Amino acid sequence: EAQVTQNPRYLITVTGKKLTVTCSQNMNHEYMSWYRQDPGLGLRQIYYSMNVEVTDKGDVPEGYKVSRKEKRNFPLILESPSPNQTSLYFCASRSDRVGYTEAFFGQGTRLTVV
Amino acid sequence: AQTVTQSQPEMSVQEAETVTLSCTYDTSESDYYLFWYKQPPSRQMILVIRQEAYKQQNATENRFSVNFQKAAKSFSLKISDSQLGDAAMYFCAYRSAVGTGTASKLTFGTGTRLQVTL
C-alpha cells in the first residue's frame, strides 16, 4: 500500500530536549516536505527536499532542521524545542513526474512542548 | 508570493442538502494547480478534488465539484447530497506548476469547518 508514515503520532516533551520526528514514504517520490498546522493559520511549509541531499527552507524554518540521506526518509529535527513549536506536523511526498500532481500526507504528529 | 483565502471559518449544512465552500487565491502565475483537502477528526489529509489551471472544464468527483473562475481567481467547492461523513475541516490549496522550489510547496488557506446536521 502506498503510504507516508510518520512517527510518533503523539509526543509531549520539555523545552530544550532534542527530538526527531521520522517520515518515510514507499512510493519512490522525489519531493518531500514538512508542514505545521496551527489553528487559524492553515498548514505552512517548514522545509522541503527535491531529492537526496537537496533540501531548502520553506516559509517557517526557524528552529527546525532536516536531512535527506535516503530517498525514502525525511526526518524533522528540533534541536532545542520551545513551546511555540507546539503544533500538528505533517510530512508529505509527491512525484516530480509530469502529470503526477497529488501530494500524499502522513498521519500527522501532535507535538506538545512544555 | 501566492496567498489563499478562505473567508468562511465555519459552515453548516443539513444532510442531503448542497453546500458551497469559498476559496480565492492570489498569484501572478498562469500555470498552477488548485486542490481541496478534507481533514476529518482523524487528522488525516485527504485529497478531495484537484484542478489544473490550464483546463477550463470544472473538475468533478462524484458529489464534489468545483467552480473554477481563473480570471476572478476563485475556486469554490460544491458538495451535493451532503452526508454525515462529510463533516470535517476543508482546506483549499495552491501549487505552482513551474519551477522547482515553488513547485514543492502547497500554499493552504486557513480552512473551513463544515458541520453536517440531521
Coordinates of C-alpha atoms in Angstrom, one line a residue:
Chain A
E1 CA 0.0 0.0 0.0
A2 CA 1.3 3.4 -1.0
Q3 CA 1.8 5.5 2.1
V4 CA 3.7 8.1 4.1
T5 CA 4.5 7.0 7.6
Q6 CA 5.2 9.4 10.4
N7 CA 6.4 8.6 13.9
P8 CA 5.5 9.2 16.6
R9 CA 1.8 10.2 16.3
Y10 CA 1.8 12.0 19.7
L11 CA 4.8 13.5 21.6
I12 CA 5.0 15.5 24.7
T13 CA 8.4 16.9 25.5
V14 CA 10.1 19.5 27.6
T15 CA 11.7 22.7 26.4
G16 CA 15.2 22.2 25.1
K17 CA 15.2 18.4 24.8
K18 CA 16.2 17.4 21.3
L19 CA 13.7 15.3 19.3
T20 CA 13.3 13.8 15.9
V21 CA 10.1 13.1 14.0
T22 CA 10.6 10.5 11.4
C23 CA 8.9 10.3 8.0
S24 CA 9.2 7.5 5.5
Q25 CA 7.5 7.0 2.1
N26 CA 7.3 3.9 0.0
M27 CA 6.4 5.5 -3.4
N28 CA 9.9 6.5 -4.6
H29 CA 8.8 10.1 -4.6
E30 CA 11.3 12.8 -5.2
Y31 CA 9.6 15.7 -3.4
M32 CA 9.2 15.6 0.4
S33 CA 8.0 18.4 2.7
W34 CA 7.2 19.1 6.3
Y35 CA 4.3 21.3 7.3
R36 CA 3.0 22.6 10.6
Q37 CA -0.7 23.2 11.2
D38 CA -1.8 25.8 13.7
P39 CA -5.4 27.0 14.3
G40 CA -6.4 29.9 12.1
L41 CA -3.2 29.6 10.1
G42 CA -3.7 26.5 8.0
L43 CA -0.7 24.5 7.0
R44 CA 2.6 26.2 6.5
Q45 CA 5.7 24.6 4.9
I46 CA 8.8 24.2 7.1
Y47 CA 11.3 22.6 4.9
Y48 CA 11.3 20.7 1.6
S49 CA 13.5 18.4 -0.3
M50 CA 13.6 17.8 -4.0
N51 CA 15.8 14.7 -3.8
V52 CA 18.6 13.0 -1.8
E53 CA 20.9 15.6 -0.3
V54 CA 18.8 18.5 -1.7
T55 CA 16.9 20.4 0.9
D56 CA 15.7 24.0 1.3
K57 CA 13.8 26.3 3.7
G58 CA 10.1 26.7 3.4
D59 CA 8.1 29.5 5.0
V60 CA 8.7 28.8 8.7
P61 CA 12.1 27.1 9.0
E62 CA 13.4 28.7 12.3
G63 CA 14.1 26.2 15.0
Y64 CA 14.0 23.1 12.7
K65 CA 16.5 21.0 10.8
V66 CA 16.0 18.3 8.2
S67 CA 18.1 15.8 6.3
R68 CA 17.6 13.6 3.2
K69 CA 20.2 10.9 3.2
E70 CA 18.0 8.3 1.6
K71 CA 15.2 8.9 -0.9
R72 CA 12.5 7.4 1.3
N73 CA 13.3 9.2 4.6
F74 CA 13.0 12.8 5.6
P75 CA 13.3 13.3 9.3
L76 CA 12.4 16.6 11.1
I77 CA 14.8 17.6 13.9
L78 CA 14.0 20.0 16.7
E79 CA 17.4 20.6 18.3
S80 CA 16.0 22.8 21.2
P81 CA 12.2 22.7 21.1
S82 CA 10.3 25.6 22.5
P83 CA 6.6 26.0 23.5
N84 CA 5.9 27.9 20.3
Q85 CA 6.7 24.8 18.4
T86 CA 3.7 23.1 19.9
S87 CA 1.8 22.2 16.8
L88 CA 0.4 19.4 14.5
Y89 CA 3.1 18.4 12.0
F90 CA 2.6 16.7 8.6
C91 CA 5.1 15.1 6.3
A92 CA 4.1 14.9 2.6
S93 CA 5.6 13.5 -0.5
R94 CA 4.9 13.6 -4.2
S95 CA 6.4 12.5 -7.5
D96 CA 8.1 15.0 -9.8
R97 CA 6.8 13.2 -12.9
V98 CA 4.7 15.4 -15.2
G99 CA 1.0 14.8 -14.5
Y100 CA 1.5 13.4 -11.0
T101 CA 0.1 16.2 -9.0
E102 CA -1.1 14.6 -5.9
A103 CA 0.7 15.1 -2.6
F104 CA 0.4 12.2 -0.1
F105 CA 0.4 13.1 3.6
G106 CA 1.4 11.2 6.7
Q107 CA -1.0 10.7 9.6
G108 CA 0.3 13.8 11.5
T109 CA 2.3 14.2 14.7
R110 CA 0.8 16.1 17.5
L111 CA 3.7 17.7 19.4
T112 CA 3.4 19.5 22.7
V113 CA 6.4 21.3 24.2
V114 CA 6.1 22.2 27.9
Chain B
A1 CA 4.1 35.2 -3.1
Q2 CA 0.9 33.3 -3.5
T3 CA -1.9 33.6 -1.0
V4 CA -5.0 31.5 -0.5
T5 CA -8.0 32.9 1.4
Q6 CA -11.0 31.0 2.8
S7 CA -13.3 33.6 4.2
Q8 CA -15.8 31.1 5.9
P9 CA -14.3 29.8 9.1
E10 CA -17.4 27.6 9.7
M11 CA -20.3 26.4 7.6
S12 CA -23.3 24.2 8.4
V13 CA -25.4 22.1 6.0
Q14 CA -28.3 19.8 6.5
E15 CA -28.0 16.2 5.4
A16 CA -28.8 15.7 1.8
E17 CA -28.6 19.4 1.0
T18 CA -25.9 21.2 -1.0
V19 CA -23.2 23.5 0.4
T20 CA -20.6 25.6 -1.3
L21 CA -17.2 26.5 0.3
S22 CA -15.4 29.5 -1.0
C23 CA -11.8 30.0 -1.8
T24 CA -9.9 32.8 -3.5
Y25 CA -6.3 33.0 -4.3
D26 CA -3.7 35.5 -5.5
T27 CA -1.0 34.7 -8.0
S28 CA 0.8 36.2 -10.9
E29 CA 1.4 32.8 -12.4
S30 CA -0.6 31.3 -15.3
D31 CA 0.2 27.7 -14.7
Y32 CA -0.7 26.1 -11.4
Y33 CA -2.8 23.6 -9.6
L34 CA -5.6 24.0 -7.1
F35 CA -6.8 21.4 -4.6
W36 CA -9.4 20.9 -1.9
Y37 CA -8.3 18.7 1.0
K38 CA -10.6 17.3 3.7
Q39 CA -9.4 16.8 7.2
P40 CA -11.7 14.7 9.4
P41 CA -11.3 14.3 13.1
S42 CA -8.7 11.6 12.5
R43 CA -6.5 14.5 11.2
Q44 CA -5.6 12.7 8.0
M45 CA -5.3 15.0 5.0
I46 CA -7.5 13.5 2.2
L47 CA -7.4 14.9 -1.3
V48 CA -11.0 15.7 -2.4
I49 CA -10.5 17.2 -5.8
R50 CA -7.9 18.9 -8.0
Q51 CA -8.0 21.4 -10.8
E52 CA -5.3 22.2 -13.4
A53 CA -5.4 25.9 -14.2
Y54 CA -5.0 25.3 -17.9
K55 CA -8.2 23.3 -18.0
Q56 CA -11.3 25.3 -18.5
Q57 CA -13.6 22.5 -17.5
N58 CA -14.5 22.3 -13.9
A59 CA -13.4 19.2 -12.1
T60 CA -15.9 16.8 -10.7
E61 CA -15.5 13.8 -8.3
N62 CA -18.8 12.1 -7.5
R63 CA -20.7 14.5 -5.2
F64 CA -17.9 17.0 -5.2
S65 CA -17.4 19.6 -7.9
V66 CA -15.6 22.9 -8.2
N67 CA -16.4 26.3 -9.8
F68 CA -13.1 27.5 -11.1
Q69 CA -13.0 31.1 -12.2
K70 CA -9.5 31.8 -13.4
A71 CA -9.9 35.5 -14.1
A72 CA -11.6 36.1 -10.8
K73 CA -9.0 33.8 -9.0
S74 CA -11.8 31.9 -7.4
F75 CA -12.1 28.2 -6.7
S76 CA -15.2 27.1 -4.8
L77 CA -16.1 23.6 -3.7
K78 CA -19.7 22.4 -4.0
I79 CA -20.8 19.3 -2.0
S80 CA -24.1 17.9 -3.2
D81 CA -26.3 15.5 -1.2
S82 CA -24.3 16.2 1.9
Q83 CA -23.6 13.2 4.2
L84 CA -22.7 13.0 7.9
G85 CA -19.3 11.7 6.8
D86 CA -18.6 15.0 5.0
A87 CA -18.2 16.8 8.4
A88 CA -14.6 17.9 8.5
M89 CA -12.2 20.8 8.1
Y90 CA -11.7 21.6 4.4
F91 CA -8.6 23.3 3.1
C92 CA -8.1 25.0 -0.2
A93 CA -4.5 24.8 -1.5
Y94 CA -2.5 26.2 -4.4
R95 CA 0.7 24.8 -6.0
S96 CA 2.8 26.3 -8.8
A97 CA 3.3 24.1 -11.8
V98 CA 6.6 25.7 -12.8
G99 CA 10.0 26.0 -11.2
T100 CA 11.4 23.6 -8.6
G101 CA 11.3 25.2 -5.2
T102 CA 7.9 26.9 -5.7
A103 CA 6.5 23.7 -7.2
S104 CA 7.5 21.9 -4.0
K105 CA 5.1 23.9 -1.8
L106 CA 1.4 23.7 -1.2
T107 CA 0.0 27.0 0.0
F108 CA -3.0 26.5 2.1
G109 CA -5.9 28.6 3.2
T110 CA -6.9 28.7 6.8
G111 CA -9.7 26.2 6.4
T112 CA -13.5 26.0 6.7
R113 CA -15.0 23.7 9.3
L114 CA -18.1 22.0 7.8
Q115 CA -20.8 20.8 10.1
V116 CA -23.5 18.4 8.8
T117 CA -26.8 18.3 10.7
L118 CA -29.6 15.8 10.6

